[in-house]
Coordinates of C-alpha atoms and ligand atoms in Angstrom, one line a residue:
X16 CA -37.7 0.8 -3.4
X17 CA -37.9 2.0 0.4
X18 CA -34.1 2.1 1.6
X19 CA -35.6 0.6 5.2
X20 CA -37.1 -3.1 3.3
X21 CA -33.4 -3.1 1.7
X22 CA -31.8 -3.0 5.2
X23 CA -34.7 -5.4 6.7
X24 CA -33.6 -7.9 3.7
X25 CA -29.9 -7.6 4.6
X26 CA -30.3 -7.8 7.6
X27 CA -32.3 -11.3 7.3
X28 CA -29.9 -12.9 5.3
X29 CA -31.0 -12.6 1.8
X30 CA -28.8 -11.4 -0.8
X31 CA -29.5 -7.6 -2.4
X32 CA -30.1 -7.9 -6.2
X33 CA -27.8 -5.5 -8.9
X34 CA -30.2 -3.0 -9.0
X35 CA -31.2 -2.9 -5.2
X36 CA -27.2 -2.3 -4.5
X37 CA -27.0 0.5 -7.3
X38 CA -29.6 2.3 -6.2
X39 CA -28.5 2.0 -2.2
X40 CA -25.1 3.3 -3.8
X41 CA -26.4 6.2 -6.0
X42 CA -28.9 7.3 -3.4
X43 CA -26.2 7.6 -0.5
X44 CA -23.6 9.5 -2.6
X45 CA -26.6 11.9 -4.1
X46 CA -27.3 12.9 -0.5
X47 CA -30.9 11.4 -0.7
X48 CA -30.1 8.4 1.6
X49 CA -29.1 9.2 5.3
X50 CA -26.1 8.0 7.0
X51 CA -28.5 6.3 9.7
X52 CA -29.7 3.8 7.1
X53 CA -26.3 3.4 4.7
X54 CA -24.8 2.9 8.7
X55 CA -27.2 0.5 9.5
X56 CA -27.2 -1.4 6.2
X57 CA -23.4 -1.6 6.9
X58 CA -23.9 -3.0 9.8
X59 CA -26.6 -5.9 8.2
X60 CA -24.0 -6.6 5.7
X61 CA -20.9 -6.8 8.5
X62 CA -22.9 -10.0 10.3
X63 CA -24.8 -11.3 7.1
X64 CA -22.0 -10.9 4.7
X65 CA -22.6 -10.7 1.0
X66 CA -22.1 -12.9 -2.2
X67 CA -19.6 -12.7 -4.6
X68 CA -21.8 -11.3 -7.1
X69 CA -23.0 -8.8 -4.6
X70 CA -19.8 -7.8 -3.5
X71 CA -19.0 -7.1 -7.4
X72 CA -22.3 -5.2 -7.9
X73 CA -21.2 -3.2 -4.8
X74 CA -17.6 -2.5 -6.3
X75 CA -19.4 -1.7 -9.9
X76 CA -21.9 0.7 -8.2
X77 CA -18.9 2.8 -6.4
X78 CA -17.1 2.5 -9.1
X79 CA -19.4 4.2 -11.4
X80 CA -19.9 7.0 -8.8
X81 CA -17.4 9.0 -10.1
X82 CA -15.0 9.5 -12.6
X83 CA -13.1 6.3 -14.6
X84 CA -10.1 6.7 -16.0
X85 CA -9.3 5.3 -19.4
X86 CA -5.7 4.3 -20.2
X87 CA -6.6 3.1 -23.4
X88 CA -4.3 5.3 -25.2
X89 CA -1.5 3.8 -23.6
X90 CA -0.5 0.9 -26.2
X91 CA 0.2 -2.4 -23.9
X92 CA -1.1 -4.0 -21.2
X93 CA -1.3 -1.8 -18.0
X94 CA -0.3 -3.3 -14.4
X95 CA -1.5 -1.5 -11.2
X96 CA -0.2 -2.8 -8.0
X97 CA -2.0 -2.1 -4.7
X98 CA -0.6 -2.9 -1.2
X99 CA -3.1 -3.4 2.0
X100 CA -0.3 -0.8 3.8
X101 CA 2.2 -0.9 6.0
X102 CA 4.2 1.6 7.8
X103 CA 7.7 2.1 5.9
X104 CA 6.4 0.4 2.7
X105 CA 8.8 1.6 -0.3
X106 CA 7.4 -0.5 -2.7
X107 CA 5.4 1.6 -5.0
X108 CA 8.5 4.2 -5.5
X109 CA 10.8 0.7 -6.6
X110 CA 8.2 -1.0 -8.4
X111 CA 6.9 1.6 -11.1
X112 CA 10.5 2.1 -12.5
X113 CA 11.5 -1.5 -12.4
X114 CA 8.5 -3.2 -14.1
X115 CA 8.5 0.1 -16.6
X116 CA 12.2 -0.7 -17.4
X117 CA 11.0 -4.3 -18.3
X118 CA 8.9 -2.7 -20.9
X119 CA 5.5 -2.7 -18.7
X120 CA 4.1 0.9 -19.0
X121 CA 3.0 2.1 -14.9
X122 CA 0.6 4.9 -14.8
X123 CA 0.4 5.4 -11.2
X124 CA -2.0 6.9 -8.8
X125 CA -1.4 7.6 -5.6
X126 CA -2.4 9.4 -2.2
X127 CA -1.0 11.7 0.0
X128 CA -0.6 9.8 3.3
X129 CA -2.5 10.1 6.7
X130 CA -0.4 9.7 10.1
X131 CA 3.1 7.6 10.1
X132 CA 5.0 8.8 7.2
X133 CA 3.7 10.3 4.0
X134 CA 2.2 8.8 0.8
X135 CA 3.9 7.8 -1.9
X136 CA 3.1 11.3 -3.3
X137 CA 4.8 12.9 -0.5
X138 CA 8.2 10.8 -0.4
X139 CA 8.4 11.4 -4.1
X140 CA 8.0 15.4 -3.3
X141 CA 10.6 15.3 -1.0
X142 CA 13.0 15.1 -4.4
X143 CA 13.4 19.2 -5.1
X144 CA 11.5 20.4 -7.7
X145 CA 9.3 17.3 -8.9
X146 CA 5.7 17.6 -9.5
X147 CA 3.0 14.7 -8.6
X148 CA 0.1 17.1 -10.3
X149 CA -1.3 15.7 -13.7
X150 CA -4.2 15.8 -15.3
X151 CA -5.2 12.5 -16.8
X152 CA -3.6 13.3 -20.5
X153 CA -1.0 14.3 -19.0
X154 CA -0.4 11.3 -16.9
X155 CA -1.4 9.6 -20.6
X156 CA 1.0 11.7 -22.2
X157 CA 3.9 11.3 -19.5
X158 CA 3.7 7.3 -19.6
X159 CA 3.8 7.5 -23.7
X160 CA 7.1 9.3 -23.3
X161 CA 8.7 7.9 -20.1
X162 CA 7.0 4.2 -19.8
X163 CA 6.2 5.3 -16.3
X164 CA 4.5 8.4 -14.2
X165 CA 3.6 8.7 -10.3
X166 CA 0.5 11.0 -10.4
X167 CA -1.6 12.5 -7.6
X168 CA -5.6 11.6 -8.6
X169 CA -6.8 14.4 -10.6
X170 CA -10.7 14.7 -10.8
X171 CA -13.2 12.6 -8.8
X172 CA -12.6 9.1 -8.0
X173 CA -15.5 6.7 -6.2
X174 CA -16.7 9.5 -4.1
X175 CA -19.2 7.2 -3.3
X176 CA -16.3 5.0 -1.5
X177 CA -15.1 7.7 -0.2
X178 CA -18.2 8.8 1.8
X179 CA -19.0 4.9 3.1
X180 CA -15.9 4.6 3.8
X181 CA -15.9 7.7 6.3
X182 CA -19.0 6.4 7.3
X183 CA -17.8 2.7 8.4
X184 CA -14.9 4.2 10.0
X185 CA -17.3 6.1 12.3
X186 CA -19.4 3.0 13.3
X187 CA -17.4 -0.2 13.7
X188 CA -17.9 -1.6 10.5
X189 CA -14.6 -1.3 8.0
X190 CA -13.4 -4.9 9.3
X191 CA -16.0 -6.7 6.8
X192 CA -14.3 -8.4 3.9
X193 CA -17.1 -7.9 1.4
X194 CA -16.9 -4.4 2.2
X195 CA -13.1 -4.4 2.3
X196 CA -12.8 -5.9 -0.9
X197 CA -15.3 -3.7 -2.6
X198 CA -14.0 -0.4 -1.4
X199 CA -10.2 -1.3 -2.6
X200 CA -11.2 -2.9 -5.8
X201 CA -13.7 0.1 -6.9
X202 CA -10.7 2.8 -6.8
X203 CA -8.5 0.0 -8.7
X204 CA -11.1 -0.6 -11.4
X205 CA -11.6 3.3 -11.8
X206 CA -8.0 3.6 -11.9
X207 CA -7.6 2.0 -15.4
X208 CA -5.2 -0.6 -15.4
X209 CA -5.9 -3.8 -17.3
X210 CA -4.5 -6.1 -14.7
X211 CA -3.5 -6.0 -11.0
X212 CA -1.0 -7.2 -8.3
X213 CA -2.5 -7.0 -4.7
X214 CA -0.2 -7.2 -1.2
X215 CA -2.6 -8.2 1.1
X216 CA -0.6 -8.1 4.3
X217 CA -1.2 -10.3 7.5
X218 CA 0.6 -10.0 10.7
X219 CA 1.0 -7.8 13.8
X220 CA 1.8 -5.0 12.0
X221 CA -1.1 -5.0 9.2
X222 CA -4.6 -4.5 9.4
X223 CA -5.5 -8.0 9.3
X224 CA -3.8 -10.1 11.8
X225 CA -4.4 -13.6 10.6
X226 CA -3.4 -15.9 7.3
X227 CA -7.1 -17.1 6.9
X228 CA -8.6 -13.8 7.2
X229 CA -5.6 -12.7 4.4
X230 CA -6.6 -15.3 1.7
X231 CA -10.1 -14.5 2.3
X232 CA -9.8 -11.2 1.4
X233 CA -7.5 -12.1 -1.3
X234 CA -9.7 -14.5 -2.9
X235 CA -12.8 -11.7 -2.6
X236 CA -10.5 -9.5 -4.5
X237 CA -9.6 -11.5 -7.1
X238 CA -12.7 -12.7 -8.0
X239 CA -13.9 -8.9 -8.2
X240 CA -11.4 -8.5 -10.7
X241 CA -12.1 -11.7 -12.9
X242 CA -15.5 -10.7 -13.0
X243 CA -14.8 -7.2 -14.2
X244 CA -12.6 -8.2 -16.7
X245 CA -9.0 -7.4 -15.7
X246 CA -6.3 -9.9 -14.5
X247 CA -5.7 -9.6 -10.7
X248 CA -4.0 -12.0 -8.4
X249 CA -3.2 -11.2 -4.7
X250 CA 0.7 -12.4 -3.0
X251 CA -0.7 -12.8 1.1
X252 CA 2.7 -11.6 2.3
X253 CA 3.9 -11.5 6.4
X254 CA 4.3 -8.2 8.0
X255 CA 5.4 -8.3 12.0
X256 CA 8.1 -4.9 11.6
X257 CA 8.1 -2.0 8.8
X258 CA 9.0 -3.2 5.3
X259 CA 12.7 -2.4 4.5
X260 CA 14.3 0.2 7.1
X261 CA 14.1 3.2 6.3
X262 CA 10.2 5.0 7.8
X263 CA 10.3 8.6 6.7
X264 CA 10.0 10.5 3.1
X265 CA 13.8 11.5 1.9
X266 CA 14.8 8.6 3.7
X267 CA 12.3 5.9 1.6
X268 CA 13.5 7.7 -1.2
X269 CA 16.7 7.0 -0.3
X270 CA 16.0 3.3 0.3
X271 CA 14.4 2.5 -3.5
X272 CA 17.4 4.3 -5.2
X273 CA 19.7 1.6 -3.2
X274 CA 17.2 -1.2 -3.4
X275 CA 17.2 0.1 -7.6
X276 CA 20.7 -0.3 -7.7
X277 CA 20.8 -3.7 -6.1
X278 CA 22.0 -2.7 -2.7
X279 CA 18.9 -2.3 -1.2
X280 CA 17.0 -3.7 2.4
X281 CA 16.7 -7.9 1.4
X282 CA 13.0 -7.7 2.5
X283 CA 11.9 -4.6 0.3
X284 CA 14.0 -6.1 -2.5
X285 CA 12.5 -9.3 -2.1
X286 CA 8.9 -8.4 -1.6
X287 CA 9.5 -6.3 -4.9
X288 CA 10.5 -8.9 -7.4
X289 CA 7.7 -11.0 -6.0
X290 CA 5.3 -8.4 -6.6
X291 CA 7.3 -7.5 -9.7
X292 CA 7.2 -10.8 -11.1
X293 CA 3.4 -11.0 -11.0
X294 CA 3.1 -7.8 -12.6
X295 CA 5.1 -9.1 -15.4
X296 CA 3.6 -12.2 -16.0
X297 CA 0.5 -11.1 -15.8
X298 CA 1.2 -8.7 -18.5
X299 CA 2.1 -11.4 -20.9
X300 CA 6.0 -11.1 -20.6
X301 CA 6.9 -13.9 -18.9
X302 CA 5.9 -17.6 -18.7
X303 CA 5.4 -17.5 -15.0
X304 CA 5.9 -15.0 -11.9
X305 CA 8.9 -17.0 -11.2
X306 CA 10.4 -16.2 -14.9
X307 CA 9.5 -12.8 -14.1
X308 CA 11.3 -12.2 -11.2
X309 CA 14.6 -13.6 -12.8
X310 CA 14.1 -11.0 -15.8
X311 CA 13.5 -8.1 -12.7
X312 CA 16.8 -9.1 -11.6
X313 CA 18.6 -9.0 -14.4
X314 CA 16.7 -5.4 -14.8
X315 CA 18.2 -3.6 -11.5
X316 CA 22.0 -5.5 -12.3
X317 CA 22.0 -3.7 -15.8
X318 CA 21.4 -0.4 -14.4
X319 CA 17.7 0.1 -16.6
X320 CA 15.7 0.1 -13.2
X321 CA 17.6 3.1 -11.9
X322 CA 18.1 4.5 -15.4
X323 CA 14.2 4.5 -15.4
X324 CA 13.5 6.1 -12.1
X325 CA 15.9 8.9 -13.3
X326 CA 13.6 9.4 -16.2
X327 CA 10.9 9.5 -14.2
X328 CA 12.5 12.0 -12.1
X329 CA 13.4 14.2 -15.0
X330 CA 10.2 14.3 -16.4
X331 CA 8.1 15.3 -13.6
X332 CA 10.6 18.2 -12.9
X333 CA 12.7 16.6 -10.1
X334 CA 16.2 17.2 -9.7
X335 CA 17.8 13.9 -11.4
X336 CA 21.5 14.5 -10.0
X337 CA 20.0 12.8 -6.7
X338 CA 19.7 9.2 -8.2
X339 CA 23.7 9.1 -8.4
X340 CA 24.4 11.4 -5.6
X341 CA 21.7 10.8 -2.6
X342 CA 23.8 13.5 -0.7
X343 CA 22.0 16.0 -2.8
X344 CA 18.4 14.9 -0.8
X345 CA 17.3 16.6 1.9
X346 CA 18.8 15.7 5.5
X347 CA 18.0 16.0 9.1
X348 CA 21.2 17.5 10.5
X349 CA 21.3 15.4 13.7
X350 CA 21.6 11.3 13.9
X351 CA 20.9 9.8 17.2
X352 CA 21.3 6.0 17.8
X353 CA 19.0 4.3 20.1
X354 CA 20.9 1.5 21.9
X355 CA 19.8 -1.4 23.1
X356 CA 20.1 -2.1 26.8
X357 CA 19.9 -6.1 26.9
X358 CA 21.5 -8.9 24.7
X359 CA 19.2 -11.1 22.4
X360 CA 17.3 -11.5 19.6
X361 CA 15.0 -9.0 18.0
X362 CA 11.6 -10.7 17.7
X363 CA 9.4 -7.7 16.3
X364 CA 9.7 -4.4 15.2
X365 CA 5.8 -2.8 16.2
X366 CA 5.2 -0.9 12.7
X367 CA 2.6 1.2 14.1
X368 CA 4.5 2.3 16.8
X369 CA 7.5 3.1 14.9
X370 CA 5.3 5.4 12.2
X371 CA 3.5 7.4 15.3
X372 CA 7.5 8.1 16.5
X373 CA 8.5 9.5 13.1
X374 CA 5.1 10.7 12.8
X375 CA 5.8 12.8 16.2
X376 CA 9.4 13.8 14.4
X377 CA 7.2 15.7 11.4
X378 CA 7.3 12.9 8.6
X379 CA 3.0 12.5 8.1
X380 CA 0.9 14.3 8.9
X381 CA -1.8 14.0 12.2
X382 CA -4.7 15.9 9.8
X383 CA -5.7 16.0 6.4
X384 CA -3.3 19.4 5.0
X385 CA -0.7 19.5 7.7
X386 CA 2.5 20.2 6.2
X387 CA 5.2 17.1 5.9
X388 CA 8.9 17.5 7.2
X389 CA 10.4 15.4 4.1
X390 CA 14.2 15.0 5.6
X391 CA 13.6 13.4 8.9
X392 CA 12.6 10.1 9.7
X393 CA 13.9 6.8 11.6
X394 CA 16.4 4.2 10.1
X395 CA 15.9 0.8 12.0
X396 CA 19.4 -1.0 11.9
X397 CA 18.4 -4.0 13.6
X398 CA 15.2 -6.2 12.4
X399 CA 13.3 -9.2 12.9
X400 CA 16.2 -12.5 13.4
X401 CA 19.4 -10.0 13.8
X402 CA 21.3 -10.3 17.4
X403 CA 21.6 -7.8 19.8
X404 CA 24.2 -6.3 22.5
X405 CA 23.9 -4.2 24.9
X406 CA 25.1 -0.5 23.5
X407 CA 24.2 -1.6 19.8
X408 CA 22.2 0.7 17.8
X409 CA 18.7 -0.5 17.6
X410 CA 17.6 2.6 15.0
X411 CA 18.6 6.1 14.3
X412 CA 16.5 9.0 14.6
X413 CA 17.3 11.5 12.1
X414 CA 15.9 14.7 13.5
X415 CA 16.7 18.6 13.1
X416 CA 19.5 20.5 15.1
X417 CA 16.4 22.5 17.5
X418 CA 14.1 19.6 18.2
X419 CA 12.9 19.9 21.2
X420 CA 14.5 17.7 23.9
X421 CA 11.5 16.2 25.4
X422 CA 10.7 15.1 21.3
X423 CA 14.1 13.2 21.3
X424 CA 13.3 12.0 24.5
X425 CA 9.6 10.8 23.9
X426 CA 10.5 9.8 20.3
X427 CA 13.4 7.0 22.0
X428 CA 11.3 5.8 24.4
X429 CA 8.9 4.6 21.5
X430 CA 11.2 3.3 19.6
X431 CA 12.6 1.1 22.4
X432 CA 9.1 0.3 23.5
X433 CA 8.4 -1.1 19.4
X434 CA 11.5 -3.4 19.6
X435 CA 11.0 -7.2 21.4
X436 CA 13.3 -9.0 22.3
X437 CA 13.8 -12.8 22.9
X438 CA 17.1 -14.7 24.4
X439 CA 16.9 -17.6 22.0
X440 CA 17.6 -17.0 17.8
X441 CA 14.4 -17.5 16.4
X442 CA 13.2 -18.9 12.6
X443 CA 12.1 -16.1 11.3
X444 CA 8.3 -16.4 9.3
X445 CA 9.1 -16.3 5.5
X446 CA 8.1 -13.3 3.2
X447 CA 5.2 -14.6 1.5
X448 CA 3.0 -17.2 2.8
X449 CA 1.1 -17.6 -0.5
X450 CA -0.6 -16.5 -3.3
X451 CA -4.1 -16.6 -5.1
X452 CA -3.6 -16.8 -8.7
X453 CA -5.7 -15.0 -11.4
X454 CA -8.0 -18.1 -12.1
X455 CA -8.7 -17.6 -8.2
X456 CA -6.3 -21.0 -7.4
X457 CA -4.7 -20.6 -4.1
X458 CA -1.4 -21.5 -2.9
X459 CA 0.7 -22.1 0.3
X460 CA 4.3 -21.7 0.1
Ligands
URA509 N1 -8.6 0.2 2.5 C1 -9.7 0.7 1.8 O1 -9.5 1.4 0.8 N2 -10.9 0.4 2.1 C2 -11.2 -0.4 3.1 O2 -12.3 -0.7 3.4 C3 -10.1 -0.9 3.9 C4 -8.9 -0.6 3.6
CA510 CA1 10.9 1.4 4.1

């Protein structure tokens, strides 16, 4: 095989055969292929596209770069969720405790986070004294005992991903949805579970701005995970502001201990029975998503949602007294409202400008080991639909007694300049637009 006829065939049209992909894939993560040919195949497949059962041969071949976890010694059927992102999104730290206290065991991978606010990983650090660092047998061991563990990744997952990844970041090619697909499903597959619930997110705050775009890349993902053996669907859901309200580590943690006990943002808490629900179903314990999200309800209203994140909590060494009293988490001494000037309607919260501001405060991190600041943060009081008057707190900064004036000052002027406003009440865009279903059906709400 010379690397250059596989580029020449790409880049003509004609599909890559299993073998032509794996050995593009093993020779690029071995070092033995250059970046200048993976970066110009990248490009071939960004105008040419690629099959289904290329894109699956591509998402096998990463997958099988690295390590692949086996959850087998879990009994039942394991649900992974995965979210396209979002600045502010809470879900992960709500979900694995709610679907684990419907009897759905969650062992849960996640990353540190890069710019806006921190990872799952992080947030969940900012409880005092919990640790996110398992091996695998211990995750194993921690979900035998608990029904549920939030682990950092131990050992070496898709490094192949990793490095094309990098590489498309560097040359203009992530935005490809074969690729996209491919590069998210690999580190699903090689996480384990037997089934998955994907978020794709559309709208001016996600990374892909329009519906058709979303339920492409849903369906690509789905059919990935048909192939390969594990029950996926993917909810296309509408992002224009940050998920919930809080966007900062203590603070998120915070919001899924009030959106576990029922008093929680109605967005987060809605997006999370939806994607709840799924997870459920999908598992075999309910008849539909729509069953499951009535049995999710009635999970937070007994108390066995929180009860479970408490658990959680306990076992990986976190101080559990915060669940009941969320005075105990850390705090950023100083609260400073930002208030509106002019009266209307808000029309969009800009996520991404929102996450660089409490980025800029110390809640994620600009490079790769740069520490967090886990207590401070923004709290938006006003979102998308809510009315406005002039000297009405738009958000809160929650920031330390010695920050810097001209980082108050800057931070404000973001945060203003993330909020639109419109002088006529608007319909706001539902939730959820739709859904592909894990026969690869789509639907419109
Ligand atoms: N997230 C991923 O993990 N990979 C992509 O290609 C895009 C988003
Ligand atoms: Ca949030």
């Amino acid at each position: 095989m010379k690397v250059y006829d596989l580029i020449l065939k790409k880049r003509n049209g004609f599909a890559l055969s299993e073998v032509e992909i794996e050995q593009l894939i093993t020779g690029y993560a071995a070092g033995i292929i250059p970046d200048y040919q993976m970066a110009a195949l990248a490009m071939a497949i960004y105008f040419q596209g690629m099959t289904r059962e290329e894109t699956l041969q591509l998402t096998r071949a990463m997958m099988n770069s690295g390590d692949i976890i086996c959850l087998d010694q879990i009994p039942g059927i394991k649900v992974d969720k995965h979210s396209t992102g979002g600045v502010g999104d809470t879900t992960t730290l709500v979900l694995a405790p709610l679907v684990a206290a419907a009897g759905i065991p969650v062992a849960k991978l996640s990353g540190r986070g890069l710019g806006h606010t921190g990872g799952t990983l992080d947030k969940l650090e900012s409880i005092p004294g919990l640790q996110t660092g398992m091996t695998v047998s211990e995750l194993v061991a921690a979900v035998k005992k608990v029904g549920v563990a939030i682990a950092g990744q131990s050992g070496n997952l898709v490094p192949a991903d990793k490095k094309f990844y990098a590489l498309r970041d560097l040359t203009a090619t992530v935005d490809s949805m074969p690729l996209i697909a491919s590069s998210i499903m690999c580190k699903k597959l090689a996480a384990g579970a037997d089934a998955l619930v994907l978020d794709v997110k559309v709208g001016s705050g996600a990374f892909i701005r329009d519906q058709d775009q979303a339920f492409e890349l849903a369906r690509a993902m789905v059919d990935i995970g048909r192939r390969a053996g594990r029950k996926t669907a993917a909810i296309v859901s509408h992002m224009d502001q940050p998920l919930g309200r809080a966007v900062g580590n203590a603070l998120e943690i915070e919001e899924a201990v009030l959106t576990l006990r029922g008093k929680g943002p109605p967005d987060l808490e809605e997006l999370c029975l939806v994607l709840g629900g799924w997870m459920i179903y999908l598992a075999g314990k309910a008849a539909d998503p729509e069953q499951g999200k009535a049995d999710l309800k009635k999970v937070i209203e007994s108390g066995a949602a929180l009860g479970k994140f408490k658990e959680l909590v306990r076992n990986q060494h976190g101080n559990e007294m915060i669940i009941d009293n969320l005075s105990l988490l850390l705090r950023a001494e100083k609260q400073i409202g930002i208030k509106a000037s002019a009266e209307g309607y808000v029309s969009r919260v800009n996520g991404e400008i929102i996450g660089a501001a409490a980025m800029d405060l110390g809640a994620g991190r600009e490079e790769k080991d740069s520490p967090i600041d886990p207590a401070v943060g923004i709290t938006l009081e006003k979102k998308v639909g809510a009315s406005i008057r002039p000297g009405e707190n738009l958000a809160v900064i929650h920031s330390h007694a010695d920050a810097p004036l001209e980082l108050i000052e800057s931070t404000e002027k973001k945060v203003v300049s993330a909020y639109r406003l419109q002088k006529e009440p608007l319909n706001k865009s539902p939730l959820v637009y739709g859904w592909v279903d894990q026969k690869g059906d789509e639907y419109l709400v």
